[in-house]
mmCIF file of C-alpha atoms and ligand atoms in Angstrom:
data_model
loop_
_atom_site.group_PDB
_atom_site.id
_atom_site.type_symbol
_atom_site.label_atom_id
_atom_site.label_comp_id
_atom_site.label_asym_id
_atom_site.label_seq_id
_atom_site.Cartn_x
_atom_site.Cartn_y
_atom_site.Cartn_z
ATOM 1 C CA MET B 1 -49.617 39.046 -27.354
ATOM 2 C CA LEU B 2 -47.287 41.703 -25.997
ATOM 3 C CA LEU B 3 -48.183 40.770 -22.532
ATOM 4 C CA ALA B 4 -47.648 37.054 -23.204
ATOM 5 C CA VAL B 5 -44.338 37.799 -24.239
ATOM 6 C CA ILE B 6 -43.508 39.721 -21.009
ATOM 7 C CA ALA B 7 -44.946 36.942 -18.912
ATOM 8 C CA VAL B 8 -42.786 34.351 -20.703
ATOM 9 C CA SER B 9 -39.645 36.321 -20.615
ATOM 10 C CA LEU B 10 -40.249 37.155 -16.763
ATOM 11 C CA THR B 11 -41.022 33.339 -16.114
ATOM 12 C CA VAL B 12 -37.808 32.360 -17.918
ATOM 13 C CA SER B 13 -35.567 34.817 -16.175
ATOM 14 C CA VAL B 14 -37.065 33.822 -12.851
ATOM 15 C CA LEU B 15 -36.268 30.119 -13.622
ATOM 16 C CA VAL B 16 -32.767 31.116 -14.852
ATOM 17 C CA TYR B 17 -32.107 33.091 -11.608
ATOM 18 C CA LEU B 18 -33.313 30.201 -9.532
ATOM 19 C CA GLY B 19 -31.416 27.862 -11.481
ATOM 20 C CA LEU B 20 -28.243 29.790 -11.031
ATOM 21 C CA PHE B 21 -28.863 30.113 -7.401
ATOM 22 C CA GLY B 22 -29.414 26.445 -6.911
ATOM 23 C CA PHE B 23 -26.247 25.682 -8.864
ATOM 24 C CA ALA B 24 -24.257 28.013 -6.558
ATOM 25 C CA VAL B 25 -25.654 26.383 -3.369
ATOM 26 C CA SER B 26 -25.071 22.865 -4.623
ATOM 27 C CA GLN B 27 -21.533 23.972 -5.615
ATOM 28 C CA TYR B 28 -21.160 25.384 -2.034
ATOM 29 C CA ARG B 29 -22.675 22.258 -0.336
ATOM 30 C CA SER B 30 -20.611 19.880 -2.379
ATOM 31 C CA SER B 31 -17.188 21.693 -1.561
ATOM 32 C CA ARG B 32 -18.306 21.875 2.153
ATOM 33 C CA GLU B 33 -18.813 18.055 2.007
ATOM 34 C CA HIS B 34 -15.516 17.408 0.081
ATOM 35 C CA ALA B 35 -13.758 19.348 2.880
ATOM 36 C CA GLN B 36 -15.716 17.625 5.759
ATOM 37 C CA SER B 37 -14.895 13.963 4.197
ATOM 38 C CA GLU B 38 -11.607 14.385 3.073
ATOM 39 C CA THR B 39 -9.423 11.832 4.920
ATOM 40 C CA VAL B 40 -5.660 12.059 5.674
ATOM 41 C CA ASP B 41 -4.470 8.453 6.285
ATOM 42 C CA PRO B 42 -1.912 8.507 8.884
ATOM 43 C CA HIS B 43 -0.591 5.142 7.669
ATOM 44 C CA GLU B 44 -0.503 6.173 4.096
ATOM 45 C CA PHE B 45 3.282 7.126 4.001
ATOM 46 C CA SER B 46 4.434 3.675 5.121
ATOM 47 C CA ALA B 47 4.067 1.797 1.874
ATOM 48 C CA LYS B 48 6.209 -1.213 3.386
ATOM 49 C CA ASN B 49 4.839 -4.088 5.317
ATOM 50 C CA ARG B 50 5.336 -4.420 9.006
ATOM 51 C CA PRO B 51 8.344 -6.763 9.357
ATOM 52 C CA GLU B 52 7.908 -10.337 10.433
ATOM 53 C CA THR B 53 11.410 -10.622 11.778
ATOM 54 C CA VAL B 54 11.989 -7.766 14.240
ATOM 55 C CA TYR B 55 15.523 -6.890 15.431
ATOM 56 C CA THR B 56 14.901 -3.579 17.412
ATOM 57 C CA SER B 57 11.872 -1.836 18.107
ATOM 58 C CA ALA B 58 11.594 1.825 19.584
ATOM 59 C CA GLU B 59 9.261 4.637 20.442
ATOM 60 C CA LEU B 60 9.430 8.365 19.603
ATOM 61 C CA GLU B 61 7.654 11.377 20.414
ATOM 62 C CA TYR B 62 7.421 13.651 17.275
ATOM 63 C CA PHE B 63 4.735 16.412 16.493
ATOM 64 C CA ASP B 64 3.694 15.839 20.084
ATOM 65 C CA VAL B 65 2.434 12.558 19.435
ATOM 66 C CA LEU B 66 3.803 8.948 20.067
ATOM 67 C CA TRP B 67 5.025 6.727 17.097
ATOM 68 C CA LYS B 68 6.178 3.401 17.247
ATOM 69 C CA GLY B 69 8.876 1.741 15.055
ATOM 70 C CA GLU B 70 10.415 -1.599 14.200
ATOM 71 C CA TYR B 71 13.596 -2.358 12.402
ATOM 72 C CA GLY B 72 13.691 -5.771 10.709
ATOM 73 C CA LYS B 73 12.988 -7.853 7.633
ATOM 74 C CA TRP B 74 9.753 -8.456 5.803
ATOM 75 C CA ARG B 75 9.797 -12.057 6.073
ATOM 76 C CA ALA B 76 10.103 -14.702 8.880
ATOM 77 C CA SER B 77 13.650 -15.300 9.783
ATOM 78 C CA GLU B 78 13.933 -18.609 7.944
ATOM 79 C CA TYR B 79 13.246 -16.957 4.560
ATOM 80 C CA SER B 80 14.771 -13.630 5.155
ATOM 81 C CA ALA B 81 18.535 -14.121 4.625
ATOM 82 C CA ASN B 82 18.840 -12.150 1.654
ATOM 83 C CA ASP B 83 16.314 -9.639 2.418
ATOM 84 C CA THR B 84 17.156 -5.965 3.524
ATOM 85 C CA ALA B 85 16.356 -4.779 6.885
ATOM 86 C CA TYR B 86 14.462 -1.489 7.174
ATOM 87 C CA THR B 87 12.603 0.765 9.553
ATOM 88 C CA TYR B 88 8.860 0.686 9.756
ATOM 89 C CA VAL B 89 6.783 3.354 11.504
ATOM 90 C CA HIS B 90 3.408 2.862 12.695
ATOM 91 C CA GLY B 91 1.083 5.262 14.614
ATOM 92 C CA PRO B 92 0.484 7.608 15.669
ATOM 93 C CA TYR B 93 -0.694 6.980 19.167
ATOM 94 C CA CYS B 94 -1.829 9.123 22.151
ATOM 95 C CA PRO B 95 1.230 9.890 24.309
ATOM 96 C CA HIS B 96 -1.153 9.865 27.404
ATOM 97 C CA ASP B 97 -2.633 6.472 26.977
ATOM 98 C CA GLU B 98 -1.095 4.860 23.860
ATOM 99 C CA HIS B 99 -4.487 4.507 22.127
ATOM 100 C CA ALA B 100 -4.463 4.872 18.249
ATOM 101 C CA LEU B 101 -5.232 8.562 17.049
ATOM 102 C CA ARG B 102 -7.621 9.313 14.436
ATOM 103 C CA ILE B 103 -7.630 12.311 12.259
ATOM 104 C CA GLN B 104 -10.585 14.813 12.421
ATOM 105 C CA THR B 105 -11.640 17.808 10.445
ATOM 106 C CA VAL B 106 -12.552 20.755 12.542
ATOM 107 C CA SER B 107 -14.096 24.025 11.481
ATOM 108 C CA LYS B 108 -12.035 27.180 11.970
ATOM 109 C CA TRP B 109 -13.838 30.284 11.636
ATOM 110 C CA ILE B 110 -16.373 29.964 9.115
ATOM 111 C CA VAL B 111 -14.743 28.707 5.835
ATOM 112 C CA LEU B 112 -11.618 27.179 7.000
ATOM 113 C CA SER B 113 -11.010 23.969 8.646
ATOM 114 C CA GLU B 114 -8.094 22.255 10.081
ATOM 115 C CA HIS B 115 -7.089 18.710 11.047
ATOM 116 C CA VAL B 116 -6.496 17.394 14.414
ATOM 117 C CA TRP B 117 -5.374 13.975 15.880
ATOM 118 C CA VAL B 118 -8.144 12.696 18.371
ATOM 119 C CA CYS B 119 -7.963 10.144 21.002
ATOM 120 C CA ASP B 120 -11.279 8.366 21.448
ATOM 121 C CA ALA B 121 -9.914 7.114 24.934
ATOM 122 C CA CYS B 122 -9.230 10.108 26.763
ATOM 123 C CA ASP B 123 -10.722 12.813 24.263
ATOM 124 C CA ARG B 124 -7.475 14.660 24.010
ATOM 125 C CA THR B 125 -6.776 16.401 20.553
ATOM 126 C CA TYR B 126 -3.356 17.086 18.878
ATOM 127 C CA PRO B 127 -2.889 19.500 16.395
ATOM 128 C CA TYR B 128 -2.152 17.837 12.930
ATOM 129 C CA PRO B 129 0.841 19.388 11.285
ATOM 130 C CA ASP B 130 -0.489 19.747 7.644
ATOM 131 C CA ASP B 131 2.461 22.093 6.668
ATOM 132 C CA GLU B 132 5.107 19.815 8.165
ATOM 133 C CA ILE B 133 4.330 16.040 7.991
ATOM 134 C CA GLY B 134 4.412 15.600 4.207
ATOM 135 C CA ASP B 135 4.378 11.989 3.375
ATOM 136 C CA GLY B 136 5.701 11.079 6.861
ATOM 137 C CA THR B 137 9.116 10.235 5.952
ATOM 138 C CA ILE B 138 10.083 13.047 8.501
ATOM 139 C CA VAL B 139 9.103 10.887 11.048
ATOM 140 C CA GLU B 140 10.333 7.634 9.614
ATOM 141 C CA ARG B 141 13.912 9.293 9.234
ATOM 142 C CA ALA B 142 13.569 10.387 12.879
ATOM 143 C CA MET B 143 12.622 6.977 13.968
ATOM 144 C CA HIS B 144 15.452 5.517 11.733
ATOM 145 C CA ARG B 145 17.928 7.597 13.698
ATOM 146 C CA ARG B 146 16.566 6.619 17.016
ATOM 147 C CA ILE B 147 16.830 2.931 16.196
ATOM 148 C CA LYS B 148 20.307 3.336 14.786
ATOM 149 C CA ARG B 149 21.352 4.760 18.098
ATOM 150 C CA LYS B 150 19.483 2.193 20.030
ATOM 151 C CA ARG B 151 21.310 -0.776 18.218
ATOM 152 C CA GLN B 152 24.775 0.927 18.482
ATOM 153 C CA ALA B 153 24.244 1.342 22.309
ATOM 154 C CA ASN B 154 23.172 -2.214 22.351
ATOM 155 C CA GLY B 155 26.210 -3.285 20.376
ATOM 156 C CA SER B 156 24.519 -4.831 17.388
ATOM 157 C CA ASP B 157 25.412 -3.682 13.854
HETATM 158 ZN ZN1 ZN G 201 -5.573 9.320 24.949
#
């Protein structure tokens, strides 16, 4: 009888141990997978639509990559009389060949990972400014200034 009790309690503790271990492993795996599949959409910051009526377009290098911007109104010119003009930014593009960049997660040491912009055309990578880019309005503001200067130089309002 005593032997049976010992056998059962041993079996139970082994099962509990295995269960805990398995749980820990699966937690570790899912957090790893989460980090790997995490996406940072470079276009997310621009909630606006690309303008149909474009007055001025410009390019800008910011964070060492190329951004394109358009200043204009959302709708085609025949409907846009009362629309407000705005700056629209899209990108980033590879400064080397203007190919659209994508974001990739790369492992750094063992547990840390970081994001880079990758160009599939030339395989160049550019560091992704996780700490600085925020929602991207910093790029949008820089583009807005660039377009404003360009429009002033061109004599448009
Ligand atoms: Zn490239």
